[in-house]
Coordinates of N, CA and C in Angstrom, one line a residue:
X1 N 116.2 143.8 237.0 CA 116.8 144.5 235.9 C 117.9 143.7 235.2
X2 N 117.7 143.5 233.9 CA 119.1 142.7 233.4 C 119.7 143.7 232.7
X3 N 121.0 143.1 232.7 CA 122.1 144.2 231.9 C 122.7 143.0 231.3
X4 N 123.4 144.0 229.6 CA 123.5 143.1 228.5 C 124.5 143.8 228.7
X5 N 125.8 143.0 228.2 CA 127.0 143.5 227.6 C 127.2 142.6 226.2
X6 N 127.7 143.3 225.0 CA 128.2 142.9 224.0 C 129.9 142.6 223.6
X7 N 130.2 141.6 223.1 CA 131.5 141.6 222.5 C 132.1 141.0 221.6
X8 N 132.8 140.9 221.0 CA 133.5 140.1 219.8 C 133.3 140.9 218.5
X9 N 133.0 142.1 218.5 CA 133.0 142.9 217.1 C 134.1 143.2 216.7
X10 N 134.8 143.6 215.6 CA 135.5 144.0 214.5 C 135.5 144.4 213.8
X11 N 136.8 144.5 213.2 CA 136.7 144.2 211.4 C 137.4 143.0 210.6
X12 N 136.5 143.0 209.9 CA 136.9 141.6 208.6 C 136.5 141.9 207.6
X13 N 137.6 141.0 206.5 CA 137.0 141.3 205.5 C 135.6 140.4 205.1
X14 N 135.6 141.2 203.7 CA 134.5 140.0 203.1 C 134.2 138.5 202.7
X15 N 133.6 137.9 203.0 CA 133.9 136.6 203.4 C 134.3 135.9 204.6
X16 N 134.6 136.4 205.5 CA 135.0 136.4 206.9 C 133.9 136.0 207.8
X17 N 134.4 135.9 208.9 CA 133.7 135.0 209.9 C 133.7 135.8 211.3
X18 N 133.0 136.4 212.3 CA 132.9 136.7 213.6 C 131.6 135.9 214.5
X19 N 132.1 135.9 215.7 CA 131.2 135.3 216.5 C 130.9 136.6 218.1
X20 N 129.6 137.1 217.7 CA 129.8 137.7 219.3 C 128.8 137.4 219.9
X21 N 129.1 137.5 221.3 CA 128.7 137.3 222.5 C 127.7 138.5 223.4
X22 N 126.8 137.8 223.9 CA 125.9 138.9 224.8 C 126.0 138.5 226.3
X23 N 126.5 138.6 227.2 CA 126.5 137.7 228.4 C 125.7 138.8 229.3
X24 N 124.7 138.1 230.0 CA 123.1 138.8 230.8 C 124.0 138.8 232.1
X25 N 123.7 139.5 233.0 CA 123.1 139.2 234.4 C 122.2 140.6 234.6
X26 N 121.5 140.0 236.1 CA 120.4 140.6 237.1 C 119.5 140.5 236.9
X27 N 119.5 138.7 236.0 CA 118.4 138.3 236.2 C 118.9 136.7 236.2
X28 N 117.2 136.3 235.6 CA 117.2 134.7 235.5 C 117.3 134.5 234.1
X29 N 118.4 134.0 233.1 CA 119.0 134.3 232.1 C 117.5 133.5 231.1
X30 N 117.3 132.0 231.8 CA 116.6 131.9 230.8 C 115.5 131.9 231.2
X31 N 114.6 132.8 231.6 CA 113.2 133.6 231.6 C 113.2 134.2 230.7
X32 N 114.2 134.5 229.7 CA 114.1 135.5 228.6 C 114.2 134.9 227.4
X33 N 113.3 135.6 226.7 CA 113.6 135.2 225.2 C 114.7 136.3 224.4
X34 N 115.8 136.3 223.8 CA 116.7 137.1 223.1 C 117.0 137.4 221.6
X35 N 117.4 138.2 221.7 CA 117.1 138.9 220.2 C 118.9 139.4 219.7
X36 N 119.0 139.4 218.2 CA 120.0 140.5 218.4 C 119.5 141.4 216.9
X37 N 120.3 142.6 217.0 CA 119.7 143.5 216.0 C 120.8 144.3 215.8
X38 N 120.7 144.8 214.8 CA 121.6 146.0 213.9 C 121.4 147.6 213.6
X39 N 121.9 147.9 213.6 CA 121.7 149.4 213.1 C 123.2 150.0 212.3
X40 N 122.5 150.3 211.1 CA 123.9 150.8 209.9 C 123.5 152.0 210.0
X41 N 124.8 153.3 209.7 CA 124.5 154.2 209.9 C 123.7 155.5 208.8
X42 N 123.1 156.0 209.2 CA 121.8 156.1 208.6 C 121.1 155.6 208.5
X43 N 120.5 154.7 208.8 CA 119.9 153.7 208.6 C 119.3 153.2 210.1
X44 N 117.9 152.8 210.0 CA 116.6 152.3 211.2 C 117.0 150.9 211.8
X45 N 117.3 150.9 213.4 CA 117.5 149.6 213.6 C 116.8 148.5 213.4
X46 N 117.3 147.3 213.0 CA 116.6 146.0 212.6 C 116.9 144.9 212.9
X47 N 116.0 144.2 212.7 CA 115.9 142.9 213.5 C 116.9 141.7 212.9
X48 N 117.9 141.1 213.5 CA 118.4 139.8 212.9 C 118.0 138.6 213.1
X49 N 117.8 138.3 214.7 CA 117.5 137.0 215.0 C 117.4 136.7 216.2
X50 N 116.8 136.0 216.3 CA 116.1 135.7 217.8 C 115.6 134.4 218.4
X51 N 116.2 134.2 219.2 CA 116.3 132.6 219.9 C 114.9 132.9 221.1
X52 N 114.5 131.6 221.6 CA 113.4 131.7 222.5 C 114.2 131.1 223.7
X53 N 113.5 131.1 224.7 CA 114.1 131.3 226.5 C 114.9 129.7 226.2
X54 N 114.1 128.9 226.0 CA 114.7 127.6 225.8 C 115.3 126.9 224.6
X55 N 116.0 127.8 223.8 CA 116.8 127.7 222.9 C 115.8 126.8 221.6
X56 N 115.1 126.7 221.8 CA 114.2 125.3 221.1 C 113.7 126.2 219.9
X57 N 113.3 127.5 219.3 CA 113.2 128.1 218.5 C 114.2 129.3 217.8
X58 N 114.1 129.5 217.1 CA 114.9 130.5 216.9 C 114.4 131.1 215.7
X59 N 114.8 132.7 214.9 CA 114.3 133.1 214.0 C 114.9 134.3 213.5
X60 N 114.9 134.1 212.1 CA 116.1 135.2 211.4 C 115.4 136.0 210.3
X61 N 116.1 136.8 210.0 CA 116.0 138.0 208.9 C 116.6 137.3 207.9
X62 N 115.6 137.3 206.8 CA 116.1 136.8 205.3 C 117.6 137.3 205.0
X63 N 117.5 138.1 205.6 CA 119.2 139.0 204.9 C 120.1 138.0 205.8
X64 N 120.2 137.7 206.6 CA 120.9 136.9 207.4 C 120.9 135.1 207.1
X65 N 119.4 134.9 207.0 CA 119.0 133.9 206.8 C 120.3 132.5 206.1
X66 N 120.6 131.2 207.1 CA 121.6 130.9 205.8 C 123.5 131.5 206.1
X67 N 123.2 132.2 206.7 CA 124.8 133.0 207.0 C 124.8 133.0 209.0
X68 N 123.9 133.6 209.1 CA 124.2 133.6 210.8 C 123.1 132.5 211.6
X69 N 124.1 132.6 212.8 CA 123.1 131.2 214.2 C 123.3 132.3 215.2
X70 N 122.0 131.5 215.5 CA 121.8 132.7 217.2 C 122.1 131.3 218.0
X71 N 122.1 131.4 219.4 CA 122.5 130.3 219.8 C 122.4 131.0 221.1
X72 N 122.0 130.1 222.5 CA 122.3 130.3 223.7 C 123.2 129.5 224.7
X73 N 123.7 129.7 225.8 CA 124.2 128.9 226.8 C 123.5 128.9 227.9
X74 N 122.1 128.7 228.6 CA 121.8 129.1 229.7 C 123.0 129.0 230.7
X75 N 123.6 128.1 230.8 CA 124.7 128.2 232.1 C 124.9 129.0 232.3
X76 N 125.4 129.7 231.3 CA 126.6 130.6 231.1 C 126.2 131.9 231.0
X77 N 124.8 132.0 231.3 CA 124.0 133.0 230.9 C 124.5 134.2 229.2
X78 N 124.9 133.5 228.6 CA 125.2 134.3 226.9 C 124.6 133.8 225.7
X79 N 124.4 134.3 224.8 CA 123.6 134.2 223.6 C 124.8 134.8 222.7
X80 N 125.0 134.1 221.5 CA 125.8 134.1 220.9 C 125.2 134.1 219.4
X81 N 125.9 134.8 218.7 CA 125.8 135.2 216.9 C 126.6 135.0 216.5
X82 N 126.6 133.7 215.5 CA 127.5 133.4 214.9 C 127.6 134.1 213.5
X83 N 128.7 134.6 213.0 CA 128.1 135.2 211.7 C 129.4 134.6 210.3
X84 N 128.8 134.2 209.5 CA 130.0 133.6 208.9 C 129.5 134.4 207.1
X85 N 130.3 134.2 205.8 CA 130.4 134.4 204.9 C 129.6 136.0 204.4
X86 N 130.6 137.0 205.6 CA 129.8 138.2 205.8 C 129.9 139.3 204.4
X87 N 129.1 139.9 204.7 CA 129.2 141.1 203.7 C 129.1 142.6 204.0
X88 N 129.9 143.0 202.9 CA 130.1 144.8 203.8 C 128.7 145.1 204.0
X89 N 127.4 144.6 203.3 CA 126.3 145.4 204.3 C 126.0 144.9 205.2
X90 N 126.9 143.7 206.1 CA 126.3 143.4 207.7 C 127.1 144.2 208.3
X91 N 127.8 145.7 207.6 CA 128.3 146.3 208.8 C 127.4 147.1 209.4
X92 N 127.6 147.4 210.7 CA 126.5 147.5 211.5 C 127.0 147.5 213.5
X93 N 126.8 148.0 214.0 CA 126.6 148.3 215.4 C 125.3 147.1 215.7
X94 N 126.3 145.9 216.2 CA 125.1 145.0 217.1 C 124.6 144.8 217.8
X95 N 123.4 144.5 218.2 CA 123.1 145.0 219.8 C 122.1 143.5 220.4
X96 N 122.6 143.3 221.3 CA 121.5 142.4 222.0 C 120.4 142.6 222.8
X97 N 119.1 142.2 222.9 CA 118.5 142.5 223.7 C 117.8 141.5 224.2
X98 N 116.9 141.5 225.5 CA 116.3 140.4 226.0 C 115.0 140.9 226.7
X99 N 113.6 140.1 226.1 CA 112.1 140.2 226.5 C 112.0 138.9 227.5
X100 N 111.1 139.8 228.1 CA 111.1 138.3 229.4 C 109.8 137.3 228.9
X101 N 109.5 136.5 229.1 CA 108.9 134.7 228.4 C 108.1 135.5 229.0
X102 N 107.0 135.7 229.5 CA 105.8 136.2 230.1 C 105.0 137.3 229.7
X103 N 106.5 137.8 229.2 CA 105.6 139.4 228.9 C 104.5 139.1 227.6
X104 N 103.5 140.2 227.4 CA 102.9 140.4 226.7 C 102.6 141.3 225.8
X105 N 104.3 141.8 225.6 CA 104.0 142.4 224.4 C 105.4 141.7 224.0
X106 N 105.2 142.0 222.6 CA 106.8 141.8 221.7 C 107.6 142.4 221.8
X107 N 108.1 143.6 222.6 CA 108.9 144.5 222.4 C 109.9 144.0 223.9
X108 N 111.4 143.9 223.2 CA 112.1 144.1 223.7 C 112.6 145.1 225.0
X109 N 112.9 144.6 226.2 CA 112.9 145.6 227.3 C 114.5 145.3 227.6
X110 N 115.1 145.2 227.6 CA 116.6 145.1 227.7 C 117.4 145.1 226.6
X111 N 118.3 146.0 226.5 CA 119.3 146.1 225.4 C 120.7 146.4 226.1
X112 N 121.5 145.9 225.4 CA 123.3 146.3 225.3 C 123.4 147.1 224.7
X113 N 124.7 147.7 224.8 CA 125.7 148.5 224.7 C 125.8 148.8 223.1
X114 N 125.9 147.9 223.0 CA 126.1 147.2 221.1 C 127.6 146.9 220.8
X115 N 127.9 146.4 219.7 CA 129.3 146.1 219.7 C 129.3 146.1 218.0
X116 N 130.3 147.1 217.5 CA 130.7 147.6 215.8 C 131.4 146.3 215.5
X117 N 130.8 146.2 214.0 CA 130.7 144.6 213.0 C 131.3 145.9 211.7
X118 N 132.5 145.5 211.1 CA 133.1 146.2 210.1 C 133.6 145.2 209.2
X119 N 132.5 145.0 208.2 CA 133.4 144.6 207.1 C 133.8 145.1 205.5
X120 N 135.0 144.8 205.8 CA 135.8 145.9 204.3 C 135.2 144.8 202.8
X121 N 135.1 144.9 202.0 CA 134.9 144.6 200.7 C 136.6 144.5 199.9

C-alpha cells in the first residue's frame, strides 16, 4: 500500500511561482508511474501531468503545457510540480497520485491528501 502526502501549496499572486511536493512511502517508489491532478471547485477533477517510473517520459495538459514540470527523485522517493507563471485558473486543490509500471489498466490507484494552490489575480 503506498501513501502519498502533499505539500508546498499556497497562495500567490498571478504570475507567481510554487513548487510542490508528493513524497511516497509503502512501497517501491519507482515501480510507479505518477501523476498529479487538480480539482477547482465545482468543477471535475483533471489531469495535469504525469511522469513515468523512470522519469524518462513525462506528460501534460495543454493548459499547463509550457508553465509546469513534473519531475521525480527516486532516492528521495518524491515527485515534484513545478509551477511557474501561474494563473487564477490553476487555483485548484492538488493531488498526487501513483499507478504501479505493471498494472494494466490506466487508472490511478493511490492518491494524496491534496494540497490548495490559490492564486489571487
Amino acid at each position: 500500500q503506498v501513501q502519498l502526502v502533499e505539500s508546498g501549496g499556497g497562495l500567490v499572486q498571478a504570475g507567481g511561482s510554487l513548487r510542490l511536493s508528493c513524497a511516497a512511502s509503502g512501497g517501491t517508489f519507482s515501480e510507479y508511474h505518477m501523476g498529479w491532478f487538480r480539482q477547482a471547485p465545482g468543477k471535475e477533477r483533471e489531469f495535469v501531468a504525469a511522469i513515468t517510473w523512470s522519469g524518462g517520459m513525462t506528460y501534460y495538459a495543454d493548459s499547463v503545457k509550457g508553465r509546469f514540470t513534473i519531475s521525480r527523485d527516486n532516492a528521495k522517493n518524491t515527485v515534484y510540480l513545478q509551477m511557474n507563471s501561474l494563473k487564477a485558473g490553476d487555483t485548484a486543490v492538488y493531488y498526487c497520485a501513483a499507478r504501479w509500471r505493471g498494472s494494466k489498466t490506466v487508472e490511478y490507484a493511490y492518491w494524496g491528501q491534496g494540497t490548495q494552490v490559490t492564486v489571487s489575480s
